Coordinates of C-alpha atoms and ligand atoms in Angstrom, one line a residue:
M1 CA -8.3 12.5 34.8
A2 CA -9.2 10.6 32.1
L3 CA -12.9 10.2 32.3
H4 CA -15.4 12.5 31.7
T5 CA -17.8 13.5 35.0
T6 CA -20.6 12.6 33.2
T7 CA -18.9 9.0 32.7
I8 CA -17.5 9.0 36.4
Q9 CA -21.7 9.9 37.4
K10 CA -23.0 7.0 35.3
L11 CA -19.7 4.0 36.2
A12 CA -20.9 5.1 39.9
E13 CA -24.7 4.3 39.2
H14 CA -24.1 1.3 37.8
L15 CA -22.1 -0.2 40.8
D16 CA -24.6 1.7 42.6
A17 CA -27.8 -0.5 40.9
A18 CA -25.7 -3.8 40.9
E19 CA -25.4 -3.5 44.2
N20 CA -28.8 -2.8 45.0
E21 CA -30.5 -5.3 42.8
C22 CA -28.3 -8.1 44.1
R23 CA -26.5 -8.8 40.5
D24 CA -22.9 -9.1 39.4
V25 CA -21.2 -6.8 36.8
V26 CA -18.1 -7.1 34.0
K27 CA -15.2 -4.9 35.4
I28 CA -15.3 -1.4 34.4
T29 CA -12.0 -1.5 33.6
D30 CA -13.0 -3.7 30.8
E31 CA -14.8 -0.7 28.9
H32 CA -13.0 2.1 29.8
P33 CA -8.9 0.5 30.3
D34 CA -7.5 4.0 30.1
M35 CA -9.1 5.1 33.4
D36 CA -7.0 6.4 36.3
W37 CA -6.2 6.3 39.7
D38 CA -7.8 9.3 40.1
D39 CA -11.1 8.4 37.9
A40 CA -11.2 5.5 40.2
Y41 CA -11.6 7.0 43.7
A42 CA -13.9 9.8 41.7
I43 CA -16.1 6.7 40.9
Q44 CA -16.4 5.7 44.4
D45 CA -16.7 9.6 45.7
A46 CA -19.5 9.8 43.3
L47 CA -21.2 6.6 44.8
R48 CA -20.4 7.6 48.2
A49 CA -23.0 11.0 47.3
I50 CA -25.4 9.1 45.5
K51 CA -25.9 6.5 48.7
E52 CA -25.6 9.9 50.6
G53 CA -28.8 11.9 48.1
R54 CA -30.9 8.4 49.5
G55 CA -29.8 9.3 53.1
V56 CA -27.3 6.2 54.2
R57 CA -25.3 7.5 56.7
I58 CA -21.5 7.0 56.0
T59 CA -20.4 5.3 59.4
G60 CA -16.4 4.8 59.1
L61 CA -13.8 4.1 56.8
K62 CA -12.4 0.8 55.7
M63 CA -8.6 0.0 54.7
G64 CA -8.5 -3.5 51.9
L65 CA -5.5 -5.0 50.3
T66 CA -3.1 -4.8 53.4
S67 CA -2.4 -8.1 54.2
H68 CA -0.5 -10.2 52.4
A69 CA -2.5 -13.4 52.2
K70 CA -5.0 -10.8 50.8
M71 CA -2.6 -9.1 47.9
K72 CA -2.4 -12.9 46.6
Q73 CA -5.4 -14.3 47.0
M74 CA -7.2 -11.1 45.0
G75 CA -3.4 -10.9 42.5
V76 CA -2.7 -7.1 43.2
K77 CA 0.1 -5.5 45.2
D78 CA -1.1 -2.3 47.1
P79 CA -4.0 -1.4 50.0
V80 CA -6.4 0.4 48.5
R81 CA -9.4 2.5 50.7
G82 CA -13.2 3.0 50.9
F83 CA -16.1 3.4 53.5
I84 CA -18.7 1.9 55.5
T85 CA -21.9 2.4 56.2
D86 CA -25.4 2.5 58.4
Y87 CA -27.2 -0.1 56.3
G88 CA -24.0 -2.3 56.3
M89 CA -23.9 -3.3 59.5
V90 CA -25.3 -6.0 61.4
A91 CA -24.9 -7.5 65.0
D92 CA -22.6 -9.3 66.4
G93 CA -24.0 -12.7 67.5
G94 CA -26.5 -11.7 64.6
E95 CA -27.7 -13.0 61.4
C96 CA -26.8 -11.7 57.5
D97 CA -29.3 -12.1 54.9
T98 CA -27.3 -13.7 52.0
S99 CA -30.1 -12.8 49.9
T100 CA -29.1 -9.2 49.5
L101 CA -25.8 -10.3 48.0
I102 CA -24.1 -11.3 45.5
H103 CA -21.4 -13.2 46.2
P104 CA -19.9 -12.6 50.2
K105 CA -17.2 -13.8 52.3
V106 CA -16.0 -12.9 55.5
E107 CA -12.7 -11.3 56.7
A108 CA -11.5 -10.9 60.2
E109 CA -10.2 -7.8 61.3
I110 CA -8.6 -5.2 64.0
A111 CA -10.7 -2.2 63.8
F112 CA -9.6 1.3 65.7
V113 CA -11.8 4.5 66.3
T114 CA -9.9 7.7 66.9
K115 CA -9.9 10.3 69.4
K116 CA -7.9 13.1 67.3
A117 CA -8.1 13.9 64.1
L118 CA -5.1 12.4 62.4
S119 CA -3.2 13.6 59.4
G120 CA -0.5 13.2 56.3
P121 CA 1.9 12.9 54.8
G122 CA 4.0 11.8 57.7
C123 CA 1.4 9.9 59.9
H124 CA 3.1 7.0 61.8
I125 CA 2.0 4.4 64.0
G126 CA 3.3 6.3 67.0
D127 CA 0.6 9.4 65.4
V128 CA -2.1 6.5 65.5
L129 CA -1.8 4.8 69.0
A130 CA -1.5 8.2 70.6
A131 CA -4.7 9.3 68.5
T132 CA -7.0 6.2 68.8
D133 CA -9.5 5.9 71.8
F134 CA -10.0 1.9 71.5
V135 CA -9.3 -1.2 68.8
L136 CA -12.1 -4.1 68.8
P137 CA -12.5 -6.9 66.9
A138 CA -14.6 -6.8 63.0
L139 CA -15.9 -9.1 60.6
E140 CA -16.0 -7.7 57.1
I141 CA -18.7 -9.5 54.7
I142 CA -16.9 -8.2 51.7
D143 CA -19.0 -8.6 48.4
S144 CA -17.6 -7.6 44.9
R145 CA -20.2 -6.6 42.8
Y146 CA -17.9 -7.7 39.7
R147 CA -18.1 -11.5 38.3
D148 CA -16.0 -14.1 40.1
F149 CA -14.8 -11.4 42.7
K150 CA -12.4 -10.6 39.4
F151 CA -11.1 -6.9 39.7
D152 CA -8.3 -5.2 39.1
L153 CA -7.0 -2.5 41.5
K154 CA -8.9 0.4 39.6
S155 CA -12.0 -1.8 39.1
V156 CA -12.0 -2.1 43.0
I157 CA -11.8 1.0 44.4
A158 CA -14.4 2.1 42.2
D159 CA -16.6 -0.8 43.5
N160 CA -15.8 0.8 46.6
T161 CA -13.4 -1.9 47.6
S162 CA -16.1 -4.4 47.5
A163 CA -17.9 -3.4 51.3
A164 CA -21.0 -4.7 51.9
R165 CA -21.5 -6.0 55.8
Y166 CA -19.3 -5.7 58.6
V167 CA -19.8 -6.9 62.4
L168 CA -18.5 -5.1 65.6
G169 CA -18.4 -7.1 68.3
G170 CA -16.0 -8.8 70.8
R171 CA -13.2 -6.6 73.9
S172 CA -12.5 -3.4 73.0
C173 CA -9.4 -1.9 74.7
N174 CA -6.8 0.4 74.6
P175 CA -4.4 -0.3 71.3
V176 CA -1.4 0.3 74.0
G177 CA -0.3 -2.3 76.4
I178 CA -2.0 -5.1 74.3
D179 CA 0.6 -6.4 71.2
L180 CA -1.4 -5.7 68.0
K181 CA 1.1 -7.4 66.6
N182 CA 1.6 -10.5 67.4
L183 CA -2.6 -10.4 68.2
G184 CA -3.6 -13.7 66.9
V185 CA -6.9 -14.1 65.0
V186 CA -8.6 -17.8 64.7
M187 CA -11.4 -18.2 62.6
E188 CA -14.4 -20.6 62.7
K189 CA -16.7 -21.7 59.9
N190 CA -19.7 -24.2 61.2
G191 CA -16.9 -25.2 64.2
V192 CA -13.9 -26.3 61.7
V193 CA -10.8 -23.7 61.4
V194 CA -10.6 -22.4 58.1
A195 CA -7.8 -19.4 58.8
T196 CA -5.4 -18.5 61.5
G197 CA -3.1 -15.5 61.1
A198 CA -1.9 -12.6 63.5
G199 CA -2.2 -8.6 63.4
S200 CA 1.4 -8.4 61.7
A201 CA -0.5 -9.6 58.3
V202 CA -1.9 -6.1 58.3
L203 CA 0.8 -3.9 56.5
G204 CA 2.8 -6.0 59.7
H205 CA 1.1 -3.9 62.2
P206 CA -2.5 -2.7 62.0
A207 CA -2.0 0.7 63.1
Q208 CA 0.3 0.7 60.1
S209 CA -3.0 0.7 58.0
V210 CA -4.4 3.5 59.9
A211 CA -1.0 5.5 58.6
M212 CA -1.6 4.6 55.7
L213 CA -5.4 6.3 55.3
A214 CA -4.1 8.8 57.1
N215 CA -1.4 9.3 54.5
M216 CA -3.6 8.5 51.0
L217 CA -6.2 11.0 52.7
G218 CA -3.3 13.5 53.3
A219 CA -2.0 13.6 49.7
R220 CA -5.6 14.7 48.6
G221 CA -5.9 17.7 51.3
E222 CA -7.8 15.4 53.9
E223 CA -7.9 13.6 57.5
I224 CA -9.4 11.0 59.2
P225 CA -11.3 12.9 61.8
A226 CA -11.9 12.4 65.6
G227 CA -13.9 9.7 66.3
T228 CA -13.9 7.7 63.2
L229 CA -13.9 4.1 63.2
I230 CA -11.8 2.2 60.6
L231 CA -11.7 -1.0 59.3
T232 CA -8.0 -1.8 58.6
G233 CA -8.0 -4.4 56.7
G234 CA -8.1 -8.9 56.1
V235 CA -6.3 -10.8 58.5
T236 CA -6.3 -13.7 56.8
E237 CA -8.0 -14.5 53.2
A238 CA -11.2 -14.0 52.3
V239 CA -13.6 -17.0 52.8
A240 CA -16.5 -17.7 51.0
V241 CA -19.8 -18.0 52.8
E242 CA -23.7 -18.6 51.9
K243 CA -26.9 -19.5 53.5
G244 CA -26.6 -21.7 56.5
D245 CA -23.2 -21.1 57.5
S246 CA -21.8 -20.1 61.3
I247 CA -18.7 -18.5 61.6
N248 CA -17.4 -17.5 64.8
V249 CA -13.9 -15.5 65.1
R250 CA -11.6 -15.8 68.6
Y251 CA -9.3 -12.6 68.9
Q252 CA -5.8 -12.8 70.9
H253 CA -7.1 -10.4 74.3
L254 CA -10.1 -9.1 72.6
G255 CA -13.0 -12.1 72.7
S256 CA -15.1 -13.1 69.8
V257 CA -17.5 -12.1 67.1
S258 CA -19.9 -14.5 65.5
L259 CA -22.4 -14.2 62.6
R260 CA -24.7 -16.4 60.8
F261 CA -24.9 -16.6 57.1
V262 CA -29.7 -17.0 56.4
Ligands
LIG301 C1 -11.3 -6.2 48.3 C2 -11.4 -5.4 49.3 C3 -10.1 -6.1 50.4 C4 -9.8 -6.7 52.8 O1 -9.7 -6.0 54.2 O2 -9.0 -6.8 52.3 C5 -10.9 -5.7 51.8 C6 -11.8 -7.5 47.7 O3 -11.1 -8.5 48.2 O4 -12.7 -7.7 47.2 O5 -11.6 -5.8 52.9
LIG302 MG1 -11.7 -6.3 54.9

């Protein structure tokens, strides 16, 4: 760790305030170029503790930057993990209030819900499928607190991987028997196809994203508990949205998820 605990706490408060006040800030590595990976996750942990202290419930975990489309779009090379919250939940077919967000973008994702704990190191796709209760389609609305969505990996980890809102919908399925790797995804914005992809875009197989999360947590002596909801990361690149836009994403085998921005 390169940063003092008081600096970590201050940076977490700074990012929490930016989110709550709906204003962008410069990426934190500009002022703290010496911060390391442990600092980045320590800031995310402090951010989580601040929110929980206010009564926010953590509803699940997320992986981000798991697809080449996303890594290329954001100019980074490694996946990251974060958490999702009760206040981030939006109903399928519902409305997302853009006045509470800075510059939202939408991602089509595949979500997993576990029925057994998963721990690393050594967690693999087989372990994940055996421990999965069901998969379901999801949309994630990301909203980096950083100006113009410009960040490096350490800054985005501290900012809880741009997590903002999410929608769960469609049809839940047992993953055994559906071909998650070849599962097609079509995203429409205002009735026009804006992005397409397949499950394999996510680290070759979406279950690999869950395995990677278990292995990342395992390195810290933590695990993914049974009953955890996990967003595995955008299949396609993220699509910018604004007030008035409608998003509908169709997933092969898993139905569709939609959302309107008001
Ligand atoms: C970071 C979060 C990326 C995903 O699914 O890849 C993410 C960002 O691009 O702002 O959630
Ligand atoms: Mg995402």
